[in-house]
XYZ file of C-alpha atoms in Angstrom:
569
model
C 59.784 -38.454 -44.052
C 59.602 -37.688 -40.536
C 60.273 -34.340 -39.077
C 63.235 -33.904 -36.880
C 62.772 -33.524 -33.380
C 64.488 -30.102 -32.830
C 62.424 -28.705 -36.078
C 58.822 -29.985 -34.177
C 60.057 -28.754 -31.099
C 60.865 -25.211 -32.461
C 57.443 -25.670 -34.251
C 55.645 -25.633 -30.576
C 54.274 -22.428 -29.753
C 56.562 -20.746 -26.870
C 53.708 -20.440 -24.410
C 52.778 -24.018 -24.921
C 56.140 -25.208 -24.724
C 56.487 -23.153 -20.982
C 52.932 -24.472 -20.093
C 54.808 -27.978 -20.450
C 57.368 -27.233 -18.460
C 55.075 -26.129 -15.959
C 53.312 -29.213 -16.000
C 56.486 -31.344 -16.202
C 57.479 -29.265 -12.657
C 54.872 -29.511 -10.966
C 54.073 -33.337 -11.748
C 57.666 -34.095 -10.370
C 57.080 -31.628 -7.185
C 53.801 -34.337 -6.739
C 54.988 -37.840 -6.578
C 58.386 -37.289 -5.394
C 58.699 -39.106 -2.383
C 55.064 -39.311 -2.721
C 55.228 -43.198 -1.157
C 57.644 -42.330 1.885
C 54.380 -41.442 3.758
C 51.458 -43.110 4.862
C 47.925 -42.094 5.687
C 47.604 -39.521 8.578
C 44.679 -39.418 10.642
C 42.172 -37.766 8.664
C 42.870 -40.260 5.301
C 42.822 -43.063 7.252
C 39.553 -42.355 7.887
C 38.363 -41.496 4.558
C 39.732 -44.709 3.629
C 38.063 -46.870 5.732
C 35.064 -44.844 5.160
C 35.505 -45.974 1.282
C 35.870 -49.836 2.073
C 32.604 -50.018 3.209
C 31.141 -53.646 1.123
C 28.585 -51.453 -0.726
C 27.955 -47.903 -1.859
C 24.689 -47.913 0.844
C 27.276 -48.587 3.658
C 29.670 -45.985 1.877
C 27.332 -43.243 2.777
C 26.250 -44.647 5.951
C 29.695 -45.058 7.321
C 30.553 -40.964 5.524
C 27.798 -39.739 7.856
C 30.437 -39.309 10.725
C 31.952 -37.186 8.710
C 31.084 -33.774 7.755
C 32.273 -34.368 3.633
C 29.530 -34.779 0.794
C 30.123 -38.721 -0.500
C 30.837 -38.291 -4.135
C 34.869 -38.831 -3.773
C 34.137 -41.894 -1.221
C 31.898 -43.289 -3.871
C 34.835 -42.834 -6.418
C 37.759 -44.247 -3.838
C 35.568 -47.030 -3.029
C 36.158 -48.738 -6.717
C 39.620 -47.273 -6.997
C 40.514 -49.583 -3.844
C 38.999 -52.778 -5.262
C 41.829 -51.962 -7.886
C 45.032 -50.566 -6.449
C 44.407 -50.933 -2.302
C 48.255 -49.471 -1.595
C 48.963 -45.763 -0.194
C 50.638 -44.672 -3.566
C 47.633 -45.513 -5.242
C 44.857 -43.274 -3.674
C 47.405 -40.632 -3.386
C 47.911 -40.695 -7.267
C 44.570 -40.201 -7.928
C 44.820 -36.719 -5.992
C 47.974 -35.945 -8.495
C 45.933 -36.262 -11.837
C 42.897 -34.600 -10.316
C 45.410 -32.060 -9.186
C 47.133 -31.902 -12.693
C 43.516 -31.309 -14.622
C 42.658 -28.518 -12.371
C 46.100 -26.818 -13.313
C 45.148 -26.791 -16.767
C 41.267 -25.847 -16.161
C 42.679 -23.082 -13.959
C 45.327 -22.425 -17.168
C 42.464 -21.966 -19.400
C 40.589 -19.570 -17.060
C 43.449 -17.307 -17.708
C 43.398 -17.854 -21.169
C 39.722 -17.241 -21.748
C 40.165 -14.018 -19.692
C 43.093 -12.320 -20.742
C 45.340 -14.416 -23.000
C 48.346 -17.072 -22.560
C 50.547 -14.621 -20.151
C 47.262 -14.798 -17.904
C 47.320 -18.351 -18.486
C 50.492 -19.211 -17.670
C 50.357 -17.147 -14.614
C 47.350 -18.999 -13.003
C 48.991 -22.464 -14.231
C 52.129 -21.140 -12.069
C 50.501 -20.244 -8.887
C 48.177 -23.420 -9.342
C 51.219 -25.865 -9.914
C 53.701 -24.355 -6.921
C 51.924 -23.046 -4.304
C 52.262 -24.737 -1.325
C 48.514 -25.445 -0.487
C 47.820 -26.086 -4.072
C 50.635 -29.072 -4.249
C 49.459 -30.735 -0.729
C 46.706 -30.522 -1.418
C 46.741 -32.694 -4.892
C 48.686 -35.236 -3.183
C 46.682 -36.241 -0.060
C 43.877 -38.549 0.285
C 41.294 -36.043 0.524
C 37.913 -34.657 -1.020
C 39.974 -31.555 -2.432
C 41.424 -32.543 -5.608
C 38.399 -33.785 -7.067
C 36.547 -30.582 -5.876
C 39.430 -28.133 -7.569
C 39.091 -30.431 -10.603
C 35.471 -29.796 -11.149
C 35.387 -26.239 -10.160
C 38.322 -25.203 -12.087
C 36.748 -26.370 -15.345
C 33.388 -25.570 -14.123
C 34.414 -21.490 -13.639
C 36.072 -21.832 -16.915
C 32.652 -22.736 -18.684
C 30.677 -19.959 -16.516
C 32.836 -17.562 -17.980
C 32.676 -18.473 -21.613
C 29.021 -18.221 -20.700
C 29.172 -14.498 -19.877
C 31.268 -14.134 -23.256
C 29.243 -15.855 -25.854
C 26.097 -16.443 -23.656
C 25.525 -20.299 -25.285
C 23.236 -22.466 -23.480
C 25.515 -25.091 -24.168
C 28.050 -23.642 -21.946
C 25.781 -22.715 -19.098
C 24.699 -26.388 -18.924
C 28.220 -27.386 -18.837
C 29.479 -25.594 -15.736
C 26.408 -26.157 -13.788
C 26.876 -29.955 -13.868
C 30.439 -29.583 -12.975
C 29.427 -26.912 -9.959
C 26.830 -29.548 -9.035
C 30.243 -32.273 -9.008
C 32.013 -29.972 -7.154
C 29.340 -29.598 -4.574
C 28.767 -33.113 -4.570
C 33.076 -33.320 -3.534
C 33.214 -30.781 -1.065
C 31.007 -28.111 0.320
C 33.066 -25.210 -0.268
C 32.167 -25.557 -4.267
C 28.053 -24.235 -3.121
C 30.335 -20.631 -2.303
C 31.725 -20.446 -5.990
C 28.803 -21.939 -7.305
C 25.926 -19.741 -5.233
C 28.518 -16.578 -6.381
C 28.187 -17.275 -10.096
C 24.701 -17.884 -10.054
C 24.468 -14.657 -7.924
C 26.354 -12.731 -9.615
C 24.977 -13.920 -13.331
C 21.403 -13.626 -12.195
C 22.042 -9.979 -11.340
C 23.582 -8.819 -13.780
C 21.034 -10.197 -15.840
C 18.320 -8.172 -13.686
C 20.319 -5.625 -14.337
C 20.230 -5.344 -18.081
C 16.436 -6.034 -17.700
C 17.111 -9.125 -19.331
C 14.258 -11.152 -18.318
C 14.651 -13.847 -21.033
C 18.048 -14.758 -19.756
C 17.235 -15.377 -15.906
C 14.846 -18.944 -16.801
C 17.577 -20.618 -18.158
C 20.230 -19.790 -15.346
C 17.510 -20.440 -12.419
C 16.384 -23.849 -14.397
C 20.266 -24.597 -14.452
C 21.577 -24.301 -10.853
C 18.277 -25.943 -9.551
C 19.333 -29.319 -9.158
C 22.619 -27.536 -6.946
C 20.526 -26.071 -4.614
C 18.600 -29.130 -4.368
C 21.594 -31.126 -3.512
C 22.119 -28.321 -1.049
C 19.042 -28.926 0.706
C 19.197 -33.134 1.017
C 22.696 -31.948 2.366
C 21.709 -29.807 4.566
C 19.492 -32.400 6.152
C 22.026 -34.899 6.480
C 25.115 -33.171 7.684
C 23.320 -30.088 9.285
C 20.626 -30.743 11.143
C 20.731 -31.394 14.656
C 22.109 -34.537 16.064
C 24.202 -34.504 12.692
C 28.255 -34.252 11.984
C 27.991 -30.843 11.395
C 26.451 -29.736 15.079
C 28.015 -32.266 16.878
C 31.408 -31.262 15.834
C 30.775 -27.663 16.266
C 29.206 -28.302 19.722
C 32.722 -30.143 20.730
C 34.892 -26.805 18.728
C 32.744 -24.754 21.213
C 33.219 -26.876 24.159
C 36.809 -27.600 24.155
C 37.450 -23.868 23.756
C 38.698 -24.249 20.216
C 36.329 -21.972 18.456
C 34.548 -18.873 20.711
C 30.795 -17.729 19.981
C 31.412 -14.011 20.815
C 31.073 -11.999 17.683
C 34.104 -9.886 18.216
C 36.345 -12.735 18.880
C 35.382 -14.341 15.466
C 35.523 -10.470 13.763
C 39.241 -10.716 15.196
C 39.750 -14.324 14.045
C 38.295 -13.357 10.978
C 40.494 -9.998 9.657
C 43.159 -11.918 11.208
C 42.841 -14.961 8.871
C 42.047 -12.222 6.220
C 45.575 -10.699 6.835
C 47.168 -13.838 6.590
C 46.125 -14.623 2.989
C 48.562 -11.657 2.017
C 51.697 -13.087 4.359
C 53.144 -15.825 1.716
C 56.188 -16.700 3.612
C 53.850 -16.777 6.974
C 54.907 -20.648 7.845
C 58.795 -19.716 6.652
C 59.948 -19.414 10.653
C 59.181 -20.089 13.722
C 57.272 -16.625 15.041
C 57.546 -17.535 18.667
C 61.260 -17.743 18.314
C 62.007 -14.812 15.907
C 60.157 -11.589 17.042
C 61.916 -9.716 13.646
C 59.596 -11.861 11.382
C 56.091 -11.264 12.756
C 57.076 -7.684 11.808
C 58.208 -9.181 8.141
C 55.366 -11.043 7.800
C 53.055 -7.804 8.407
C 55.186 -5.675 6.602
C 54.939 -8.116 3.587
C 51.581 -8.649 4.456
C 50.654 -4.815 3.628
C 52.868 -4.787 0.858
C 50.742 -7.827 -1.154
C 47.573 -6.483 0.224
C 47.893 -3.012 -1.770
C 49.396 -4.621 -4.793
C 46.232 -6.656 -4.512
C 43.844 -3.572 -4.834
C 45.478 -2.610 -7.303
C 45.141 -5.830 -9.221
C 41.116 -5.469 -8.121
C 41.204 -2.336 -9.702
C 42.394 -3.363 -12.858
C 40.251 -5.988 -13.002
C 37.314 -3.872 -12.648
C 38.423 -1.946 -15.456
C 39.005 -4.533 -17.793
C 36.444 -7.228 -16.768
C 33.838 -5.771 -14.643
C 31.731 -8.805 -14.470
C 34.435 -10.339 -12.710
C 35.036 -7.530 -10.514
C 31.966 -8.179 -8.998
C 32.589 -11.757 -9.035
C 35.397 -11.528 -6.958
C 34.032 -9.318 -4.456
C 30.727 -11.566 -3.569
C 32.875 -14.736 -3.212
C 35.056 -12.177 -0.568
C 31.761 -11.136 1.113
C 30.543 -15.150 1.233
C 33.849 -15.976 2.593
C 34.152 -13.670 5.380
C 30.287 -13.481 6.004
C 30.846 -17.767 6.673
C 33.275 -17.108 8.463
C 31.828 -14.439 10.753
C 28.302 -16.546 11.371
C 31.014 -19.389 12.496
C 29.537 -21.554 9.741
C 32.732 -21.717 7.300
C 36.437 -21.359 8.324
C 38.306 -18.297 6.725
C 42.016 -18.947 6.087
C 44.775 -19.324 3.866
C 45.050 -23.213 4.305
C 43.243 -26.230 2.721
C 39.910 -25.327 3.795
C 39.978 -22.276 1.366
C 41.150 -23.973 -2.002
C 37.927 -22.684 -3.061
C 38.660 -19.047 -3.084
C 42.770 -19.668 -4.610
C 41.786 -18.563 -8.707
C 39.723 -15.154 -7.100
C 42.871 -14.676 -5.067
C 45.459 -15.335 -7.965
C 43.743 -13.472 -10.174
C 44.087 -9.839 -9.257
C 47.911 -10.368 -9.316
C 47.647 -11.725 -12.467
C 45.690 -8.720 -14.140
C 48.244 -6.285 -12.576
C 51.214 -8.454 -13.573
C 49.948 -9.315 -17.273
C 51.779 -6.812 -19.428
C 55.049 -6.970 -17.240
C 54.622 -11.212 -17.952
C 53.419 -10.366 -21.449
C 57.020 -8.701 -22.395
C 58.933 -11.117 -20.496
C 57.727 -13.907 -22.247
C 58.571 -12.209 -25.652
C 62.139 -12.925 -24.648
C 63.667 -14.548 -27.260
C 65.508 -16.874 -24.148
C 62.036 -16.716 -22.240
C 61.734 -20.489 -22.384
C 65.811 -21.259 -21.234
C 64.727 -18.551 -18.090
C 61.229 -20.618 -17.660
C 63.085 -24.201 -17.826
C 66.276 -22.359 -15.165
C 63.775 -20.952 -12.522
C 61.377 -24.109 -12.356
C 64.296 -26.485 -12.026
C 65.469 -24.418 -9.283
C 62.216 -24.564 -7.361
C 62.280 -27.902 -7.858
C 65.823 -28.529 -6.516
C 64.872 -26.193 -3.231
C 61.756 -27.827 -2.417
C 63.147 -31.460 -2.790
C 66.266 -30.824 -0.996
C 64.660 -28.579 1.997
C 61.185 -31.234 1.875
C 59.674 -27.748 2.059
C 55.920 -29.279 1.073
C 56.188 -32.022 3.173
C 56.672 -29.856 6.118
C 54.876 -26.925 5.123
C 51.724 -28.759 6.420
C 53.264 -30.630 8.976
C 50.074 -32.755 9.806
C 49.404 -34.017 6.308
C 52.853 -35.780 6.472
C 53.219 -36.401 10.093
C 53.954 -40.395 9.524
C 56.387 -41.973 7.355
C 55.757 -45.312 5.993
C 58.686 -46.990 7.717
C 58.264 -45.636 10.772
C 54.660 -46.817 10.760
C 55.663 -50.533 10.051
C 58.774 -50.062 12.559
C 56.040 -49.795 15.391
C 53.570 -51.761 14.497
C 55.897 -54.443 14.196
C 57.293 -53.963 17.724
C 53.553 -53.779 19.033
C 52.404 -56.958 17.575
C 55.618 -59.147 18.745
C 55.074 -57.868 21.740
C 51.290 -58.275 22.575
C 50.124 -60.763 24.565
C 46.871 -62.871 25.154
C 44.614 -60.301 27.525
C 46.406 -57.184 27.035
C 44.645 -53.825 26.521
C 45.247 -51.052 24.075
C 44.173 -47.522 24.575
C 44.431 -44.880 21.969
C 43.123 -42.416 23.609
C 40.062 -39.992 21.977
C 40.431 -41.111 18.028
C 43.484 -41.219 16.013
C 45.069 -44.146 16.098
C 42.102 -46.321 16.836
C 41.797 -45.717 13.453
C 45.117 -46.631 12.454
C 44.743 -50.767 14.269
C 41.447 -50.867 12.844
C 42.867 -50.526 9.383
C 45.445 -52.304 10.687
C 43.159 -55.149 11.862
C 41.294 -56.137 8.802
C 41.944 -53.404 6.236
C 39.066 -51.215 6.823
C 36.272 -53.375 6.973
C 35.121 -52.656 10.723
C 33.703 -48.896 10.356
C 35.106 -47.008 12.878
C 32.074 -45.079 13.510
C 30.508 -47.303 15.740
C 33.244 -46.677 18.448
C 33.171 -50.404 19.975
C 35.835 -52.880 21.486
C 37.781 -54.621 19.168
C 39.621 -57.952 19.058
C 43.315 -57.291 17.944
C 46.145 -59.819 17.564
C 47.236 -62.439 19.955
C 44.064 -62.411 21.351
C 44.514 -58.992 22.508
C 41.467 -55.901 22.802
C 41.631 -52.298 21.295
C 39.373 -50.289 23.924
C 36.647 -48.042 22.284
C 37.557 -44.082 22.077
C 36.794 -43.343 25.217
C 35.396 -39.559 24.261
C 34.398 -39.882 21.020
C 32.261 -36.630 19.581
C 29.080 -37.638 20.216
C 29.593 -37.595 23.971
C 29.264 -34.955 26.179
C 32.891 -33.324 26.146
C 34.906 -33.876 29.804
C 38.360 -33.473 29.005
C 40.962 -35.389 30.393
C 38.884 -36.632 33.728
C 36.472 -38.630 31.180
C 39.934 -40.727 29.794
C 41.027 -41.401 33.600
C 37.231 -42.337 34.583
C 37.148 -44.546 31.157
C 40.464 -46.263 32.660
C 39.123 -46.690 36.299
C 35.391 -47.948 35.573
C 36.895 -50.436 32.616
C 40.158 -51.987 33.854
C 38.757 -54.177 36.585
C 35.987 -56.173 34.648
C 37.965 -56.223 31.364
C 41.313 -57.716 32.357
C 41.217 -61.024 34.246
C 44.717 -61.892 33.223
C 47.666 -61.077 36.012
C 50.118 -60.822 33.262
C 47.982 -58.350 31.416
C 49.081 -55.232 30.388
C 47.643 -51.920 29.118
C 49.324 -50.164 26.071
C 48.808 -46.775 25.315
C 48.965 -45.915 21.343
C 49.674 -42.653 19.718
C 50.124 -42.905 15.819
C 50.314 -39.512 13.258
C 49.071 -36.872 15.923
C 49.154 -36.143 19.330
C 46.849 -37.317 21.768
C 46.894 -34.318 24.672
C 46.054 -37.391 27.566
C 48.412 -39.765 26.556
C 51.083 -37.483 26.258
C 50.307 -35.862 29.729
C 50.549 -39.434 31.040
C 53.852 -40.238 29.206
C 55.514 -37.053 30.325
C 54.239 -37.241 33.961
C 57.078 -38.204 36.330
C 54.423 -40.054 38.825
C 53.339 -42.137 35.987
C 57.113 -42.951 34.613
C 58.022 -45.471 37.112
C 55.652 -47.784 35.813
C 56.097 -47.143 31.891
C 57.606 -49.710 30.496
C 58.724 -51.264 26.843
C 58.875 -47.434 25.389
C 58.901 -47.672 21.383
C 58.610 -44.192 19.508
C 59.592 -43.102 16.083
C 58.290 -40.017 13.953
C 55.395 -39.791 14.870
C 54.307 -42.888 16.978
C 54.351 -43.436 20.291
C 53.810 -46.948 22.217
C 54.386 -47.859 25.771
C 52.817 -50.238 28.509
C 51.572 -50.548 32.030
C 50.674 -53.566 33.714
C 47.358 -54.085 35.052
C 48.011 -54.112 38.577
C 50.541 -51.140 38.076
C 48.079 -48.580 36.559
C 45.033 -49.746 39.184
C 47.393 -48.570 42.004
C 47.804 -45.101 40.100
C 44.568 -44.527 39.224
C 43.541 -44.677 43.337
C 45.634 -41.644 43.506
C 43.657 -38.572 42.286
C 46.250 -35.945 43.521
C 48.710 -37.553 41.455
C 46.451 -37.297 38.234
C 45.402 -33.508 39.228
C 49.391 -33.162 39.039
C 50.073 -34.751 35.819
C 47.246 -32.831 33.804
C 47.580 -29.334 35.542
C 48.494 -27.951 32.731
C 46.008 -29.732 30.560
C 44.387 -27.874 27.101
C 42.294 -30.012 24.933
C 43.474 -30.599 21.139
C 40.673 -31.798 18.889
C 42.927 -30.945 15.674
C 46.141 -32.675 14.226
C 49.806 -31.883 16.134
C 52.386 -33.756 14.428
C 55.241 -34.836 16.731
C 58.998 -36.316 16.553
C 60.139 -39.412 18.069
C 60.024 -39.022 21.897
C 62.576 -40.458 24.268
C 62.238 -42.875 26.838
C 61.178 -41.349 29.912
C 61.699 -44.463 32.276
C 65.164 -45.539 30.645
């Protein structure tokens, strides 16, 4: 005979049956609405990186970007399969769904189920932790390997098998091989391992950890030569951070960056409000920020009295953190870039909150509570879209709106017309749009479009020498008379999923107005047109162009936008 369903259920284990429900929340949290959005600008590239014909043009085509290739290699089969948005972003939700449950069973191993259930929590909810898992990015795959990987470096400083230390230095070397944050945790476990090890004098034990983590710091160096050395991603787009202003080389301008960034890893509800409009909550938000930062110590402390090993742990992936960020080689912040550092900052809480969880969960209505709370959070975030605005440049371009415009664009191009996009962003986008990714974008060259129509090159891509705005109007004057031949041609300027600062200084500038015409915007997209003739005329007028950017800053990161109105109605 069978057993009855409410007898096996009552059979589960109480923990297991909350870890379920944790899983069951966060899995709906995930692909909720998860196809109302398409790519934004950095996935579009990563896909069109990952339709390259073969795995050699793969890498070539990744070495624009400054991401290792394993995760391209991966999303290059998983598009032969299943080429649609949902797709590639459901691969992010299972990645994002095994690192819950590795970073579950680093609690476990460490302190029990209450632990456990704890990191599972923070994992499943948080805000970076959910957009994170649901965007087409080299994350997912990085927390997936790393959270399994730390899980099998600490049963390695428990039981010290071999078997074990093998284990999680293949999956550090995955990690690695996903993003490049995973060489910090890895290069502090080896650290901190191979000193301790010194330490105890134990001589015996250092061969096998140095034999073990070799092949990750030789992946470190054949990355270093590709993505670091001069003329490479990496410098070029730190030249153009330095250039444009966005990033400062004075030491005590990156200290202040730096403790600032710190700070903000203890302000949870820091993107909550809108500081410039509510002076009362920059004062919350540093009230609350000192409040979390002492129970933190707190939680360090009893850490260091229960699991020393890990104290130590802790504190050299703080020091690698802040020293990258310092040296301006790593960004410090409580955003995506840090995923990395999440379990180290999870886990002090956790230590200080275990017995209080412990007794809670000993409830003999613990589970009812569990199932109560996590439907609520589910019903808030849902209702209020609170992930998909929480980083509002992951989800800066809903799918209909995206079709919406590019439907109006192509009905109304015409034989001879011009688009412009500006520096980058959406000359991605009609690329994809074009032929589905096969044209790489990296080689920043004219494009034939539909109805016999051109999509210019960037016109300041990052491997030229950075001239803000004056380099788009020069591209515009020194281009328009040999490339348009046609009287009735037109020039259409593009903005899809973020900003573009030129554009938008040209849309908004009431010279320019009188000759915008067809205006199309929705949620993020913006499409309009000048004739030929009409923009030649403008562009012999430098004191009008002086006007319209007077007030010009360069953006060389994502700014999501609403639909705009017509300026010239």
């Amino acid at each position: 005979m069978g057993i009855h369903p409410i007898i096996a259920i009552k059979k589960i284990d109480r923990y297991d049956l909350i870890l379920l429900l944790i899983l069951a929340g966060a899995l709906f949290v995930r692909i909720w609405g998860l196809n109302d959005y398409y790519y934004n600008g950095d996935e579009i590239q990563f896909i069109i990186i990952a339709k390259g014909e073969t795995l050699k043009e793969v890498w070539r085509r990744g070495l624009a970007e400054m991401h290792p290739p394993l995760m391209q290699f991966i999303r290059h089969f998983i598009l032969m399969l299943a080429p649609d948005v949902l797709a590639q972003r459901l691969v992010s939700v299972i990645l994002g769904m095994i690192s819950i449950l590795g970073f579950y069973r680093v609690g476990l191993l460490l302190r029990g189920k209450s632990l456990g259930l704890f990191c599972a929590l923070c994992m499943a909810f948080m805000p970076v932790t959910v957009t994170t898992s649901i965007v087409v990015r080299n994350y997912a795959l990085m927390m997936a390997f790393l959270s399994w990987g730390l899980f099998f470096f600490l049963r390695y400083q428990q039981k010290e098998k071999t078997r074990d230390l093998l284990v999680c230095s293949a999956l550090f070397f995955l990690a690695c091989a996903s993003h490049f944050s995973g060489f910090f945790v890895a290069g502090a476990c080896g650290l901190c391992e191979g000193v301790y090890q010194l330490r105890e004098g134990r001589i015996k034990k250092l061969l096998p950890l140095c034999v073990s983590f070799i092949p990750i710091l030789l992946l470190g160096i054949f990355f270093a030569y590709f993505y670091m050395a001069p003329g490479r991603a990496g410098p070029i787009w730190h030249k153009l951070t330095i250039d444009t202003g966005f990033y400062s080389t004075a030491f005590t301008s990156k200290l202040y960056d730096t403790l600032l960034s710190v700070y903000f890893y203890f302000t949870p509800f820091l993107y909550l409000g809108d500081v410039n409009d509510l002076p009362i909550f920059i004062a919350c938000l540093f009230v609350s920020g000192a409040w979390f930062l002492a129970f933190y110590i707190m939680g360090l402390r009893k850490v260091y009295e229960c699991t020393p090993r890990l104290f130590y742990l802790i504190v050299i992936i703080w020091i690698v953190g802040v020293t990258s960020s310092l040296l301006g080689f790593y960004p410090f912040g409580s955003n995506r870039h840090n995923t990395y550092f999440l379990v180290f900052f999870i886990l002090p809480f956790g230590y200080l909150l275990d017995s209080w969880i412990t007794e809670i969960l000993k409830h003999s209505h613990s589970i009812e509570y569990t199932a109560v709370i996590l439907i609520a959070v589910v019903l808030f975030t849902e209702n209020t879209g609170y992930y998909w605005h929480y980083y509002g440049t992951e989800f800066d371009l809903k799918q209909n709106d995206y079709d919406a415009t590019q439907e109006f664009l192509n009905n109304h191009l015409q034989p001879g017309d011009i688009i412009v996009t500006g520096r980058l962003d959406a000359y991605h986008y009609l690329l994809f749009a074009r032929d589905a990714g096969k044209t790489p974008y990296d080689y920043f060259q004219d494009v034939p479009y539909v109805h016999q129509s051109t999509i210019w090159a960037p016109y300041d891509t990052p491997f030229k020498p950075y001239r803000g705005w004056l380099a788009f109007r020069d591209d515009l004057a020194s281009r328009l008379p040999e490339k348009s031949v046609l009287s009735t041609a037109r020039v259409w300027f593009v903005m899809y999923g973020w900003k573009n600062t030129e554009i938008w200084h040209l849309m908004e500038c009431k010279t320019a107005q009188q000759y915008i015409h067809d205006f199309f915007s929705r949620d993020g997209t913006v499409v309009f047109n000048m004739s030929v003739s009409e923009l030649r005329e403008f562009l012999k007028d430098p004191n009008a162009w002086q006007a319209c950017y007077a007030d010009y800053k360069p953006i060389i990161y994502g700014i999501a936008f609403e639909s705009v109105k017509n300026p010239n109605p």
